[in-house]
mmCIF file of C-alpha atoms in Angstrom:
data_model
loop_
_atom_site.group_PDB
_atom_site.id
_atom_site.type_symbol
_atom_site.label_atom_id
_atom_site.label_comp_id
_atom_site.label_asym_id
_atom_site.label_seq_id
_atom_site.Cartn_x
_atom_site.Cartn_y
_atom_site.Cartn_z
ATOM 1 C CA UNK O 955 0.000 0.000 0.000
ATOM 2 C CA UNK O 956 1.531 3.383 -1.258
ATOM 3 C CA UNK O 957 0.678 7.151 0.027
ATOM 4 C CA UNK O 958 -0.592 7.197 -3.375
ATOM 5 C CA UNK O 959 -3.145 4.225 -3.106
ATOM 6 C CA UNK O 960 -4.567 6.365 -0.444
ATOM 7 C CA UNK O 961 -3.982 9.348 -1.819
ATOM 8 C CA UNK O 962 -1.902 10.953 0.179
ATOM 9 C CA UNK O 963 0.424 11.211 -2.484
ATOM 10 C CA UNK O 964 3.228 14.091 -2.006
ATOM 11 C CA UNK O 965 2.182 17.017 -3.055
ATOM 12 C CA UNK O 966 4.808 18.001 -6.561
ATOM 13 C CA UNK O 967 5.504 13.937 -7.035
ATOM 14 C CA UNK O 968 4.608 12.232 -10.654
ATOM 15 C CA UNK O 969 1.818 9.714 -9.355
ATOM 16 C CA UNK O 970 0.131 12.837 -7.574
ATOM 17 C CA UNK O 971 0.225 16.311 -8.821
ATOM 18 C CA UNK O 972 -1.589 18.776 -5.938
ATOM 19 C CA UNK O 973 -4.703 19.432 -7.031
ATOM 20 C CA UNK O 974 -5.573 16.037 -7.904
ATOM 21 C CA UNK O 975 -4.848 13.512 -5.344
ATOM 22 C CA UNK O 976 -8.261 13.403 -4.092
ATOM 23 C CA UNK O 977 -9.827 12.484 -7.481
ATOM 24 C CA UNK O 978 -7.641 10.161 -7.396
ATOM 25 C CA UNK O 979 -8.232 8.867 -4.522
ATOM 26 C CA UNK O 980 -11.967 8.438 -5.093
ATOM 27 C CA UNK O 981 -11.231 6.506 -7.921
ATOM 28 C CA UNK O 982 -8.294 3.772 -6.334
ATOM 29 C CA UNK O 983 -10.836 3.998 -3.260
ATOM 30 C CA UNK O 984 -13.744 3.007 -5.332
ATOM 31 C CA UNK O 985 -11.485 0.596 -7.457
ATOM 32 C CA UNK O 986 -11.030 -1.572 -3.893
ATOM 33 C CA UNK O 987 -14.847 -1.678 -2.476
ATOM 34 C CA UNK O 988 -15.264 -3.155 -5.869
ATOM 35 C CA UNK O 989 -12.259 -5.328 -5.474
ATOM 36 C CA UNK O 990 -13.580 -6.338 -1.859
ATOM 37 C CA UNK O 991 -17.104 -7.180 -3.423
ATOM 38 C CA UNK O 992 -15.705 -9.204 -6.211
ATOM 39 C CA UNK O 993 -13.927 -11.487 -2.831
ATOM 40 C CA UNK O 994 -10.446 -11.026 -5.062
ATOM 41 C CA UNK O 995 -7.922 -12.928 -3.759
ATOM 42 C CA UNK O 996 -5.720 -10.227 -3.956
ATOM 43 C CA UNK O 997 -7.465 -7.914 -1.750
ATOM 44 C CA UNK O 998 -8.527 -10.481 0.637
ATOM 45 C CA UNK O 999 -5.499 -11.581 1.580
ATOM 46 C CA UNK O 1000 -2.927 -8.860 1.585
ATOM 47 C CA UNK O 1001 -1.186 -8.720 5.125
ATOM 48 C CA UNK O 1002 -1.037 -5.857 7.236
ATOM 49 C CA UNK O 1003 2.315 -3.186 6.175
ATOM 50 C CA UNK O 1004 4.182 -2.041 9.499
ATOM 51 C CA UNK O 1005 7.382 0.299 9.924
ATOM 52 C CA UNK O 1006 7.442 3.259 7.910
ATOM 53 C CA UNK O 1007 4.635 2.098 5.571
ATOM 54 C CA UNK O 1008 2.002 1.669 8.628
ATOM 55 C CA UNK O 1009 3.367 5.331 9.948
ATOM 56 C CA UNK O 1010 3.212 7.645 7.062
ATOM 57 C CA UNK O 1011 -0.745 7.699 6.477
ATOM 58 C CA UNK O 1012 -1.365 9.299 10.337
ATOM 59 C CA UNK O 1013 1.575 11.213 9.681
ATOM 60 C CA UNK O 1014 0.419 13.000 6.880
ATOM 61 C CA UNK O 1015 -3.036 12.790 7.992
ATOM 62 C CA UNK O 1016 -1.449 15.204 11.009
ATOM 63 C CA UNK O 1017 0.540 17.486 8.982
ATOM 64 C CA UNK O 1018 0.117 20.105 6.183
ATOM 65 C CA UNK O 1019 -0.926 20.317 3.655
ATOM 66 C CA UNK O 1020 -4.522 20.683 3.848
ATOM 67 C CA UNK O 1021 -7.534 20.181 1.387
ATOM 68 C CA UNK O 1022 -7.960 23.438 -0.027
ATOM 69 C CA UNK O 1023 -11.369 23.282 -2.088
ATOM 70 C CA UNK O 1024 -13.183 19.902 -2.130
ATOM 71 C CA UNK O 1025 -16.006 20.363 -4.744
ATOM 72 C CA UNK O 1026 -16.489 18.885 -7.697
ATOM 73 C CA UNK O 1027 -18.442 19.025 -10.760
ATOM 74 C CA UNK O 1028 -20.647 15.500 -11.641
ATOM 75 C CA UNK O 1029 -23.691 14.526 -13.190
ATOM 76 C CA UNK O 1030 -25.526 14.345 -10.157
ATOM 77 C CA UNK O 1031 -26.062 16.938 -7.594
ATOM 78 C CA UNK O 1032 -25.446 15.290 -4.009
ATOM 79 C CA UNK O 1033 -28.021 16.803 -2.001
ATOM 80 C CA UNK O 1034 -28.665 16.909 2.109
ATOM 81 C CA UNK O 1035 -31.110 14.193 2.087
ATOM 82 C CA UNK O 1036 -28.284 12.327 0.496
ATOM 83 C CA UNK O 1037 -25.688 12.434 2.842
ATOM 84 C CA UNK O 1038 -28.223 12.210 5.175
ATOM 85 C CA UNK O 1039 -28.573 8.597 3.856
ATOM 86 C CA UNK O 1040 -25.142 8.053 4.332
ATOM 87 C CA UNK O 1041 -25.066 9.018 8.084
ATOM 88 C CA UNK O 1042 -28.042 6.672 8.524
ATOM 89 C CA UNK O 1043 -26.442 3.748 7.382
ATOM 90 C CA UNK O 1044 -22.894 3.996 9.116
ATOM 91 C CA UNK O 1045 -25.415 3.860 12.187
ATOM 92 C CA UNK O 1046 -27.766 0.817 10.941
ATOM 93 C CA UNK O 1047 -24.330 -1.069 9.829
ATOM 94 C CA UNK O 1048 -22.991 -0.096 13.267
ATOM 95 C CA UNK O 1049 -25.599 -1.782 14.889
ATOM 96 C CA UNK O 1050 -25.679 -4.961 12.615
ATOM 97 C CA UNK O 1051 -21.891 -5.350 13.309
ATOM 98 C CA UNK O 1052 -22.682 -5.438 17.200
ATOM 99 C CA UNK O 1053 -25.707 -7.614 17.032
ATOM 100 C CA UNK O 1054 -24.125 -9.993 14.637
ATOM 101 C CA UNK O 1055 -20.303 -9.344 14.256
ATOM 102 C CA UNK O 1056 -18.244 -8.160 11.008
ATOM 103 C CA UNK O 1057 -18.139 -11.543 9.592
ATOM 104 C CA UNK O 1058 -21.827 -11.381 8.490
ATOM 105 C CA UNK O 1059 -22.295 -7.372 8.204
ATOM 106 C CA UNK O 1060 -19.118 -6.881 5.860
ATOM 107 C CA UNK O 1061 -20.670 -8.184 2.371
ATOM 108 C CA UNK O 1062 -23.455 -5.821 3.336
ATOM 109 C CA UNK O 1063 -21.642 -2.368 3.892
ATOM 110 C CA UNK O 1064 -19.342 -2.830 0.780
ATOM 111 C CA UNK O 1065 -22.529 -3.428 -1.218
ATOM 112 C CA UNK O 1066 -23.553 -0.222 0.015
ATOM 113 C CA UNK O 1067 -20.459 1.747 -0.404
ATOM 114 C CA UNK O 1068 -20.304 0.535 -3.823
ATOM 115 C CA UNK O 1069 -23.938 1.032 -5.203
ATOM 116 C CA UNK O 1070 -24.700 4.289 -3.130
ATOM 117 C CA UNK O 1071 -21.476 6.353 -1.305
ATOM 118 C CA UNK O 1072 -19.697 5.492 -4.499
ATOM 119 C CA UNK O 1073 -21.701 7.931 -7.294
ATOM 120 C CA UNK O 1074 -22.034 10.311 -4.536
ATOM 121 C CA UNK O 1075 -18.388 10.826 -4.089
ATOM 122 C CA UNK O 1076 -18.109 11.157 -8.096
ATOM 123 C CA UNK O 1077 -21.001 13.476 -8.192
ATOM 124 C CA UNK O 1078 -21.102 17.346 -8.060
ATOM 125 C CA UNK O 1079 -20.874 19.420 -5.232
ATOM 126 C CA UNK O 1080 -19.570 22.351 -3.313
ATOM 127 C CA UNK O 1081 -16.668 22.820 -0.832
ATOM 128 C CA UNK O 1082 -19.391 22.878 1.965
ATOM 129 C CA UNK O 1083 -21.222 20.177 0.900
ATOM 130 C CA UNK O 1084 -18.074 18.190 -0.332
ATOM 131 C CA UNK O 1085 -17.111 18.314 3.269
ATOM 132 C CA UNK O 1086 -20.208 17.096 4.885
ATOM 133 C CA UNK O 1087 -20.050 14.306 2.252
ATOM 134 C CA UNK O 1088 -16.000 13.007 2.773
ATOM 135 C CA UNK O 1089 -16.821 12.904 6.581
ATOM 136 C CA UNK O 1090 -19.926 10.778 6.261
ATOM 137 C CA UNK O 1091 -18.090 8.611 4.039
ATOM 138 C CA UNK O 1092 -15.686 8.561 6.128
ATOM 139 C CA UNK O 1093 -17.545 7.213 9.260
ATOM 140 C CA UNK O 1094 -19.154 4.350 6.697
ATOM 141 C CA UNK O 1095 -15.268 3.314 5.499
ATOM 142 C CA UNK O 1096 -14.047 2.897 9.374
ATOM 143 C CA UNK O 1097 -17.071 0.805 9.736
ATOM 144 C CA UNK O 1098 -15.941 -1.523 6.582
ATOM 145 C CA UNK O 1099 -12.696 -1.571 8.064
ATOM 146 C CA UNK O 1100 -13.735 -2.720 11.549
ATOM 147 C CA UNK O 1101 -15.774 -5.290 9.562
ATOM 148 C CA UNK O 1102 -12.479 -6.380 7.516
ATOM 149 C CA UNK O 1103 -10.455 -6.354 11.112
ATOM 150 C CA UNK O 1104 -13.174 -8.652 13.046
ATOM 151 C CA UNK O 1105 -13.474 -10.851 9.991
ATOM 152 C CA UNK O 1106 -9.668 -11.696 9.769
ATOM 153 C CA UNK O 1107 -8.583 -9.280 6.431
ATOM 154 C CA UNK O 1108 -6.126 -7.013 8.593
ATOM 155 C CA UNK O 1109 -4.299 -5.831 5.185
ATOM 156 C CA UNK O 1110 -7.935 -5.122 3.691
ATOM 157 C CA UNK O 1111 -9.117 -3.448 7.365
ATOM 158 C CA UNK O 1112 -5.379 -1.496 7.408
ATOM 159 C CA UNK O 1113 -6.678 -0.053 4.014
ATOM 160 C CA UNK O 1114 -9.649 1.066 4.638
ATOM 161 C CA UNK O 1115 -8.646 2.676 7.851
ATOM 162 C CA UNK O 1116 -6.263 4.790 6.146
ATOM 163 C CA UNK O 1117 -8.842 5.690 3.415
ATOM 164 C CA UNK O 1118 -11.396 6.897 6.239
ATOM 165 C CA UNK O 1119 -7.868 9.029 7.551
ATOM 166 C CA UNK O 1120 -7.953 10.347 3.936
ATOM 167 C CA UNK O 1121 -12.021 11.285 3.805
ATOM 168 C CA UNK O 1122 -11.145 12.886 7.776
ATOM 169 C CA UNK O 1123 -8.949 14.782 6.226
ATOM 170 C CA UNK O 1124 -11.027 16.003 3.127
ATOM 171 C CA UNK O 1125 -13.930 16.803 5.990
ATOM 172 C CA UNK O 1126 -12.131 18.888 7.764
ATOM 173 C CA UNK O 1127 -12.697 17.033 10.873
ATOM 174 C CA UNK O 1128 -9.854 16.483 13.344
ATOM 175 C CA UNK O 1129 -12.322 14.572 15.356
ATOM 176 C CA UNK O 1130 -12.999 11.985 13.023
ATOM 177 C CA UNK O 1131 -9.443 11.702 12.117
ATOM 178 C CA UNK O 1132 -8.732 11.466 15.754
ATOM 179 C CA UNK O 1133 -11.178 8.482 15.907
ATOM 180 C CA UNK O 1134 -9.903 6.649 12.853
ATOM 181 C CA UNK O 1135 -6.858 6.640 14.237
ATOM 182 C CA UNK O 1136 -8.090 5.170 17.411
ATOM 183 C CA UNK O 1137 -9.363 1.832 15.645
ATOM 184 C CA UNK O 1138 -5.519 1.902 13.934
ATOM 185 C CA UNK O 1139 -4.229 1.761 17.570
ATOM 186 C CA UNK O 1140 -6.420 -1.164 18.549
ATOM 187 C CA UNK O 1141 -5.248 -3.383 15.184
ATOM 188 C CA UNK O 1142 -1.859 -2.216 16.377
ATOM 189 C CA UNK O 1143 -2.656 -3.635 19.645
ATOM 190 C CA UNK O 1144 -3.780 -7.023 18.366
ATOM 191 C CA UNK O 1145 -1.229 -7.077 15.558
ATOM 192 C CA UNK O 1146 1.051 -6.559 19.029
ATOM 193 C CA UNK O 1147 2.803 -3.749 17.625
ATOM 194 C CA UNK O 1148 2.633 -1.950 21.094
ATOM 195 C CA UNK O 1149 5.131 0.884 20.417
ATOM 196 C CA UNK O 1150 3.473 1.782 17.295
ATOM 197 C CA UNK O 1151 0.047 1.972 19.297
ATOM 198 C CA UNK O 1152 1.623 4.039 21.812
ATOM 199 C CA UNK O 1153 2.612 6.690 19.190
ATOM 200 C CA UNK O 1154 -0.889 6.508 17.346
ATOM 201 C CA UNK O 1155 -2.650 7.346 20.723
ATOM 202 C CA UNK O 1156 -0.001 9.759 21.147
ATOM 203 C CA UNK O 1157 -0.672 11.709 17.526
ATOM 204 C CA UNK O 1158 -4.290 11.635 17.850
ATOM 205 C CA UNK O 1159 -4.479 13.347 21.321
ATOM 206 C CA UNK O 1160 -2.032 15.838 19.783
ATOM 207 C CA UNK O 1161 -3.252 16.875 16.604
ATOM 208 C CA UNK O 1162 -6.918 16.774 17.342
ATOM 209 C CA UNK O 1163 -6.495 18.577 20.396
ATOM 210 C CA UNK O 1164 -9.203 20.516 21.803
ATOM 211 C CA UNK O 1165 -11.408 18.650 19.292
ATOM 212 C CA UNK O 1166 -10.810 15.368 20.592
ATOM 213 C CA UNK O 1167 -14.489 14.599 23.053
ATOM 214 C CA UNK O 1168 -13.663 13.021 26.345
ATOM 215 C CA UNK O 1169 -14.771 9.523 25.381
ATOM 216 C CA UNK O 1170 -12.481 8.974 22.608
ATOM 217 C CA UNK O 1171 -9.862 10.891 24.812
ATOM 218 C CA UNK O 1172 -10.813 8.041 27.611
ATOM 219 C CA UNK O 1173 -10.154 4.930 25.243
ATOM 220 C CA UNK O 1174 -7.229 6.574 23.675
ATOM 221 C CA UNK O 1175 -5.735 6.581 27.024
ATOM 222 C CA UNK O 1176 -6.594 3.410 28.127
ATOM 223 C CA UNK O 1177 -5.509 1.334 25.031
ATOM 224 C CA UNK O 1178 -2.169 3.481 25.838
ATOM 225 C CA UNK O 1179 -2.211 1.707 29.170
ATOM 226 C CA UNK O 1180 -2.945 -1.654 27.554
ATOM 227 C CA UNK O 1181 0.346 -0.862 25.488
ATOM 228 C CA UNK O 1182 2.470 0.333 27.930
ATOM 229 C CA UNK O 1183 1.405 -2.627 30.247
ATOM 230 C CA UNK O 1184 2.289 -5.128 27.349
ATOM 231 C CA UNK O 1185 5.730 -3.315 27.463
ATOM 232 C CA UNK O 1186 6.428 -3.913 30.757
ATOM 233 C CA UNK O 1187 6.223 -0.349 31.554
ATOM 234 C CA UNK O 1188 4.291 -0.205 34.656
ATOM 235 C CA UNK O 1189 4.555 3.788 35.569
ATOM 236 C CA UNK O 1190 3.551 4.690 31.821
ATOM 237 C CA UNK O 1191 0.722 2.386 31.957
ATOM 238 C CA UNK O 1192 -0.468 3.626 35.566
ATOM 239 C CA UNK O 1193 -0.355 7.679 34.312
ATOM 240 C CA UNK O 1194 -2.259 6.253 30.859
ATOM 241 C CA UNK O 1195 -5.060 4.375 33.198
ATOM 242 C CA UNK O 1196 -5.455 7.960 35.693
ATOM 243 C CA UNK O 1197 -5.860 9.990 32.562
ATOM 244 C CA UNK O 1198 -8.771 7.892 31.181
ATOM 245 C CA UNK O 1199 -10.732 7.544 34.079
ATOM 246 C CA UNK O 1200 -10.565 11.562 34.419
ATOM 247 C CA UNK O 1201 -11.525 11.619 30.471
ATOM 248 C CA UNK O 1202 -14.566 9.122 31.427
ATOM 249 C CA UNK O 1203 -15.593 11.156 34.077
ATOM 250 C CA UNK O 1204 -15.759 14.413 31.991
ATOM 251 C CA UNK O 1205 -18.594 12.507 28.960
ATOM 252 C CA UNK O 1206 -21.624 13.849 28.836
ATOM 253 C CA UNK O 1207 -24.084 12.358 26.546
ATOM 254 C CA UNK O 1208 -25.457 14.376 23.913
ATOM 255 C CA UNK O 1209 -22.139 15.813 23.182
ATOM 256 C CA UNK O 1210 -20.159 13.267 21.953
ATOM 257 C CA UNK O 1211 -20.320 12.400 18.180
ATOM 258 C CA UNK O 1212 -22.013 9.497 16.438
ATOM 259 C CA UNK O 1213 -18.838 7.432 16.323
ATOM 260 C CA UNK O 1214 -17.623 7.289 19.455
ATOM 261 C CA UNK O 1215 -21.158 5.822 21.117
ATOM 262 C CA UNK O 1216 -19.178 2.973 21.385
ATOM 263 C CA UNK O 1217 -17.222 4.065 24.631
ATOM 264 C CA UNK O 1218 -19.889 3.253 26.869
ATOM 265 C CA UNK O 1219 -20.214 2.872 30.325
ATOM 266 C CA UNK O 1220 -17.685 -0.138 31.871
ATOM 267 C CA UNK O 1221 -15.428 0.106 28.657
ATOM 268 C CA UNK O 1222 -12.617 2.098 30.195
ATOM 269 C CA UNK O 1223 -13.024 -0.504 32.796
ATOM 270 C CA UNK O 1224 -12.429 -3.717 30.728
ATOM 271 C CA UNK O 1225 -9.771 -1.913 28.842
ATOM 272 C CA UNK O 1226 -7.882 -0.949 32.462
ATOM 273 C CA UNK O 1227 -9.120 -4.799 33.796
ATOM 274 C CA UNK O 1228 -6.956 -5.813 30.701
ATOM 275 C CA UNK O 1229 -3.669 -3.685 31.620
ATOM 276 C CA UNK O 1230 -3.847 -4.537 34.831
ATOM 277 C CA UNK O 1231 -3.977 -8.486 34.572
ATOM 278 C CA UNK O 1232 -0.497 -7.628 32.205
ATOM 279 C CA UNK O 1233 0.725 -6.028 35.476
ATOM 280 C CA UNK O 1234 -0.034 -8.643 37.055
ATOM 281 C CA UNK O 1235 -2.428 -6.760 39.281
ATOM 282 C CA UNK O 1236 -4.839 -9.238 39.505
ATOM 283 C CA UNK O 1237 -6.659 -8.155 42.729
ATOM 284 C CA UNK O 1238 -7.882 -4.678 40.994
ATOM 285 C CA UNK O 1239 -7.830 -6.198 37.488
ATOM 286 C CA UNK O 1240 -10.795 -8.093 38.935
ATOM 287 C CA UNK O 1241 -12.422 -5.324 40.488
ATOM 288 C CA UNK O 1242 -12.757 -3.139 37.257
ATOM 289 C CA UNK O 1243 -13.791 -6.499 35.269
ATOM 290 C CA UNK O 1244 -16.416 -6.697 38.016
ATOM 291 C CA UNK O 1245 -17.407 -3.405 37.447
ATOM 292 C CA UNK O 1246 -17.231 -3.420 33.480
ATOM 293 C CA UNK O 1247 -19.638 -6.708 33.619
ATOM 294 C CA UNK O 1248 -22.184 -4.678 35.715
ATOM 295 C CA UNK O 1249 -22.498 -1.551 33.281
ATOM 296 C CA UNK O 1250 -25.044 -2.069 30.260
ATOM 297 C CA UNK O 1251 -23.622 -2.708 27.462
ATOM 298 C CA UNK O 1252 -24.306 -3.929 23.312
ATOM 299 C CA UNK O 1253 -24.128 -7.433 22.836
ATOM 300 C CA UNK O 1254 -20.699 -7.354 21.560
ATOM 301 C CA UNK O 1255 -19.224 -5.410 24.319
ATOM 302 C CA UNK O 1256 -20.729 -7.561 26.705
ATOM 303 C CA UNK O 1257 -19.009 -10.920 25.360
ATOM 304 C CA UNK O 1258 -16.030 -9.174 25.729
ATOM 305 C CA UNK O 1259 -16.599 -8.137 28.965
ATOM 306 C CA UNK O 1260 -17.629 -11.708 29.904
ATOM 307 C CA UNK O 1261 -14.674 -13.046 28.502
ATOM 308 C CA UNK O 1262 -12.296 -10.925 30.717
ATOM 309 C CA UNK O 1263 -14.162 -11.198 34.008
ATOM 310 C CA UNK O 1264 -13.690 -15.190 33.524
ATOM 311 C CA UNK O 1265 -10.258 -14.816 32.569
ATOM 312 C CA UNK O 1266 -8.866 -13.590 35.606
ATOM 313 C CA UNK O 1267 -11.664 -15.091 37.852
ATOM 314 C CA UNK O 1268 -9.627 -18.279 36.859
ATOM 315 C CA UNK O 1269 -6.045 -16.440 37.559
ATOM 316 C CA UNK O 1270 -7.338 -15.205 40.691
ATOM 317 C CA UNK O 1271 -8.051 -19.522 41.662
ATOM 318 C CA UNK O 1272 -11.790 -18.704 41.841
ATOM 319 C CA UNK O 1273 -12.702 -21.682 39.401
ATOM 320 C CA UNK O 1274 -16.361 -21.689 40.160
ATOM 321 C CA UNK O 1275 -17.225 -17.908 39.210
ATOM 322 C CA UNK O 1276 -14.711 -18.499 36.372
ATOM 323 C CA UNK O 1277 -17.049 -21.315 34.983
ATOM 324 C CA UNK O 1278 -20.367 -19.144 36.042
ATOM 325 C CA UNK O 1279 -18.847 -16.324 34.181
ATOM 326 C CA UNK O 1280 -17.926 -18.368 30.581
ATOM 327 C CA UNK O 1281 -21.228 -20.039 30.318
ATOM 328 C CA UNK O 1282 -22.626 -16.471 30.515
ATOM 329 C CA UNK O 1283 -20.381 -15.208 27.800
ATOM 330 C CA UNK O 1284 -21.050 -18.410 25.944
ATOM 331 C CA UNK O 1285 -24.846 -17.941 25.522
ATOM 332 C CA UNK O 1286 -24.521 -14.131 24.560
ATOM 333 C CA UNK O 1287 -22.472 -15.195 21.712
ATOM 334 C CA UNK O 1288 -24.782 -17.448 20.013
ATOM 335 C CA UNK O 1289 -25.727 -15.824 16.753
ATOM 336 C CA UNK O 1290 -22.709 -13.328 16.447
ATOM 337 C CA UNK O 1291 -20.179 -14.095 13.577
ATOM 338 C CA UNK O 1292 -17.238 -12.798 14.160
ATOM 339 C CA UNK O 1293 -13.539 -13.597 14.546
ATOM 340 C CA UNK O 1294 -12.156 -11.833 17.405
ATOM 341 C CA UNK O 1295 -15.046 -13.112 19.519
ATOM 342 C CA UNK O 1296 -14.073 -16.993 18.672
ATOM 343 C CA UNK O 1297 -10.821 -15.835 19.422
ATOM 344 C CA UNK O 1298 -11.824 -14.461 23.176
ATOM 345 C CA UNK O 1299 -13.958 -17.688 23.156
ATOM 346 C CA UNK O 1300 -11.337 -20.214 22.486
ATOM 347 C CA UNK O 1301 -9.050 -18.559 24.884
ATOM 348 C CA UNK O 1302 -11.573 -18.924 27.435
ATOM 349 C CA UNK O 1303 -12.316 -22.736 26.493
ATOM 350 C CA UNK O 1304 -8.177 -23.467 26.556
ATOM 351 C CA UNK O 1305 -7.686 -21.908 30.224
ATOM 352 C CA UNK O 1306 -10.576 -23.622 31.617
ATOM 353 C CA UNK O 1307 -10.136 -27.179 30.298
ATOM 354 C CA UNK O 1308 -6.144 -26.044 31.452
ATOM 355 C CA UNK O 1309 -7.568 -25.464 34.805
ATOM 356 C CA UNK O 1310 -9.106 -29.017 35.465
ATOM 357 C CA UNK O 1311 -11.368 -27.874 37.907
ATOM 358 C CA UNK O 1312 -14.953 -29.306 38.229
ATOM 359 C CA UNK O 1313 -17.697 -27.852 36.389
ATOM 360 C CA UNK O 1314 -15.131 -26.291 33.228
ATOM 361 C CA UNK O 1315 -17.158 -29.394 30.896
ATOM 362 C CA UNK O 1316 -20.130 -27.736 30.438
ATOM 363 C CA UNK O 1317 -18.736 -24.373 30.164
ATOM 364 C CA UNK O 1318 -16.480 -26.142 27.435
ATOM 365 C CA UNK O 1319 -19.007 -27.939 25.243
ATOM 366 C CA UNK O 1320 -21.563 -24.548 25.404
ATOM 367 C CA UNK O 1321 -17.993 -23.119 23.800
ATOM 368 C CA UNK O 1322 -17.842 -25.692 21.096
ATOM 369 C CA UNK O 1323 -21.415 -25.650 20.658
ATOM 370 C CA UNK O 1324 -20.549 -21.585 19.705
ATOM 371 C CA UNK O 1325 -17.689 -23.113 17.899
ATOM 372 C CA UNK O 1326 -19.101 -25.348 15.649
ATOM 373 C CA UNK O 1327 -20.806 -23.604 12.996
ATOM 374 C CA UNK O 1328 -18.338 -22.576 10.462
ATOM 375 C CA UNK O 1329 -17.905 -19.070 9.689
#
């Protein structure tokens, strides 16, 4: 993947001449969801780029220069009710995803990127509007990606993250940009590139500044912590895990965007249950598991949440909650199809079965029961 596939070409070079690397964007953007719909190969399979390759995209997303003038003359006139549309479905896809997983709700938002944000993006419109319309693409692409991420494809996922960076930056919205670069920091984090999510976290905070909302402030921090924690670095993950819980105590509902409902209630928690147990701090790791199991939260979230709370139970010796705990998360999984959940799942399964303590069987075969279906 080249600045240029994304187009954040540099500015004076050949392959994009200033002026037209957003065109030409649209078009190698466009060129993929078609790609992605088509199930090439090619696409499907490309592996995740790190170093310099990985860095570049948030680094220019960060730095100058800016879009000057984003309208463009098309056939069709995008209109309000149109990107209206848009904002609807990043929401009704949002929801699928957490009711059902990325697995399933994938082939359905690159349908719809393809048929409907598509001609939009290649239609005519006004600086104003042409703004409006990159950021609500933008929120639909970081839900394709999270799709791609949960379903396996973490080149394909890496690529459309950086094109929702690109459509942040055509908005104008340091926010969004701030909260694409959040979901780069958690691939990081699974990809276990922990120094490279450290410096993510690190550039969104400080370019979005005082346009980054306390809950994406909160879970920037406390994926930090996760990092740090993975690192062994014990004082950097303690500051990380004080400076989200002040973050989560300054949301307010109604002022946060669209995007980041997902920080709800308990999900700093789980996040600082998860650096902790790296720590080794199993006593309080429990505690905010405890905690992050008795907030609300989507179905999705709550497996998670499930899945962490048994996970240390087990550490901690206490077998029985441990068991209690996975058949919980086991039920609330039934229907979802997704890939990082059968990952939390099997993890679960393996440390209980490990365990050998009485009552891990039927935990176990509700697990393979979850298991079984093919994706």
């Amino acid at each position: 993947v080249t600045l240029d596939d994304i187009g954040l070409g540099v500015p004076g070079e050949p392959s994009a001449p200033h002026g037209t690397s957003l065109s030409g964007f649209v078009e190698r953007a466009t060129a993929l969801w078609r790609s992605d719909e088509q199930q090439r190969p090619h696409v499907l399979g490309a592996p995740a780029v790190t170093g310099t390759p990985a860095v570049m995209p948030v680094w220019e997303w960060e730095n100058p220069p800016e879009d000057v003038d984003v309208s463009r003359g098309g056939r069709h006139r995008v209109t309000p009710a149109d990107i209206e549309m848009l904002r609807a479905a990043r929401t009704h896809y949002e929801q699928m995803y957490r009711k059902t997983g990325g697995v399933a709700t994938r082939s359905r938002i690159v349908g719809f990127l393809n048929t409907q944000a598509a001609p939009l993006l290649r239609g005519s419109y006004t600086d104003a509007t042409g703004r409006q319309l990159h950021r609500a693409t933008g929120g639909l692409v970081a839900i394709a990606g999270i799709c791609a991420y949960d379903s396996d494809a973490h080149g394909l996922a890496q690529r459309y993250f950086h094109q929702a960076l690109r459509l942040a930056k055509a908005s104008g919205d340091r926010g969004l940009g701030a909260y694409v670069i959040a979901l780069l920091v958690n691939q990081s984090l699974f990809m276990r590139e922990y120094r490279q999510a450290v410096a993510f976290a690190e550039a969104a905070l400080r370019a979005a500044g005082k346009h980054i909302t306390p809950a994406l402030a909160s879970d920037l921090y406390a994926m930090q912590a996760k990092a740090y924690a993975h690192l062994g670095d014990g004082t950097g993950a303690l500051s990380c895990i004080r400076r989200a819980e002040a973050a989560a105590e300054r949301i307010r509902r109604g002022y946060e965007p669209d995007e980041t409902g997902y920080v709800q209630p308990g999900l700093v928690n789980v996040q600082v249950a998860e650096a902790l147990l790296s720590l080794g701090e199993l006593a309080a790791a429990e505690e905010h598991a405890t905690a992050a199991v008795d907030n609300p939260a989507h179905d999705r979230g709550r497996v998670h949440r499930l899945a962490m709370l048994s996970t240390i139970e087990l550490r901690r010796g206490n077998a029985e909650k441990a068991v209690v705990t996975a058949v919980q998360m086991a039920e609330q999984a039934r229907g979802m199809e997704s890939q990082r959940l059968r990952d939390r799942l099997r993890a679960v399964r393996e440390h209980l079965v490990r365990s050998g303590c009485a009552g891990t069987a039927e935990a176990a075969e509700l697990i393979d029961g979850a298991l079984r279906v093919p994706l």
